[in-house]
C-alpha positions as a printed NumPy array, in Angstrom:
array([[206.538,  32.588, 236.483],
       [203.505,  34.87 , 235.486],
       [201.135,  33.257, 233.595],
       [197.904,  32.244, 232.762],
       [195.942,  35.404, 235.444],
       [195.427,  37.059, 231.191],
       [193.13 ,  34.217, 230.741],
       [189.764,  32.971, 231.928],
       [189.07 ,  29.784, 233.33 ],
       [186.081,  28.74 , 231.073],
       [188.591,  29.546, 227.883],
       [191.033,  27.212, 229.096],
       [188.442,  25.222, 230.283],
       [187.038,  25.198, 226.563],
       [190.693,  25.827, 224.578],
       [188.805,  28.21 , 222.84 ],
       [187.49 ,  31.562, 223.102],
       [184.113,  32.867, 222.014],
       [183.896,  28.937, 221.403],
       [185.751,  29.474, 217.805],
       [189.182,  30.572, 218.43 ],
       [192.163,  29.095, 219.973],
       [192.798,  29.672, 223.575],
       [196.572,  31.648, 224.567],
       [198.113,  31.982, 227.393],
       [200.787,  34.492, 228.19 ],
       [204.016,  33.759, 230.207],
       [206.494,  35.826, 231.242],
       [210.059,  34.985, 233.201],
       [213.539,  35.553, 234.133],
       [213.808,  32.126, 234.486],
       [213.772,  30.765, 230.697],
       [213.85 ,  27.199, 231.996],
       [210.851,  27.729, 233.938],
       [210.004,  29.374, 230.571],
       [210.392,  26.285, 228.851],
       [209.156,  23.655, 231.449],
       [205.342,  25.429, 231.622],
       [205.401,  26.052, 227.528],
       [206.424,  21.997, 227.232],
       [203.973,  21.418, 229.474],
       [201.241,  22.82 , 227.771],
       [202.553,  21.332, 224.253],
       [199.868,  19.489, 222.967],
       [197.597,  20.791, 225.647],
       [195.571,  22.564, 222.917],
       [196.055,  26.128, 224.267],
       [198.48 ,  28.221, 222.334],
       [201.373,  29.732, 224.082],
       [203.296,  33.54 , 223.488],
       [206.118,  34.411, 225.498],
       [205.757,  37.978, 226.742],
       [209.215,  38.499, 227.426],
       [210.877,  39.144, 231.606],
       [209.228,  39.18 , 234.647],
       [209.269,  43.216, 234.082],
       [205.885,  42.278, 231.756],
       [204.088,  40.927, 234.789],
       [202.671,  45.013, 235.563],
       [201.464,  44.981, 231.77 ],
       [199.957,  41.583, 232.258],
       [198.439,  42.682, 235.84 ],
       [196.594,  45.127, 233.757],
       [195.538,  42.966, 230.957],
       [194.214,  40.685, 233.793],
       [192.455,  44.267, 235.274],
       [190.703,  45.164, 231.962],
       [189.323,  41.994, 231.069],
       [188.314,  41.647, 234.045],
       [186.296,  45.214, 234.76 ],
       [185.222,  44.769, 230.244],
       [183.38 ,  41.724, 231.797],
       [181.446,  42.753, 235.09 ],
       [179.881,  45.366, 233.3  ],
       [178.968,  43.102, 230.37 ],
       [181.054,  44.555, 227.439],
       [181.998,  40.944, 227.424],
       [181.111,  37.641, 228.484],
       [183.587,  35.34 , 230.82 ],
       [184.204,  33.433, 228.017],
       [185.76 ,  36.312, 225.491],
       [189.01 ,  36.487, 225.944],
       [191.952,  38.573, 224.409],
       [193.273,  37.15 , 221.516],
       [196.451,  37.5  , 219.273],
       [196.755,  36.905, 216.089],
       [199.837,  35.721, 214.298],
       [200.347,  38.251, 211.734],
       [203.353,  36.427, 210.39 ],
       [201.366,  33.586, 209.663],
       [198.422,  35.673, 207.917],
       [200.142,  37.478, 205.786],
       [202.46 ,  34.676, 204.431],
       [199.013,  32.802, 203.724],
       [197.567,  35.441, 201.965],
       [200.836,  36.27 , 200.029],
       [200.863,  36.55 , 196.091],
       [202.676,  33.208, 194.844],
       [205.705,  34.67 , 192.85 ]])
């Protein structure tokens, strides 16, 4: 199971990114049952969960976490910022013209 390392502690605590957007937790695992247990445990927590796929994605999650830390250390983002994911399907349906 891989998760939480792409999310700064401050955004986990507040459940908000930049004070206005929901914090997203990325999970990767080869054990679908374990991944579901973590997802279920986070249900109702105020955190969004995205299934990032198999444990093969751990390398990409590590790189994303390192990028965030590097940007924060260089003061290009704050530790209250985070990578934000948009649900484009939701956005598309929200703005879809009515037939």
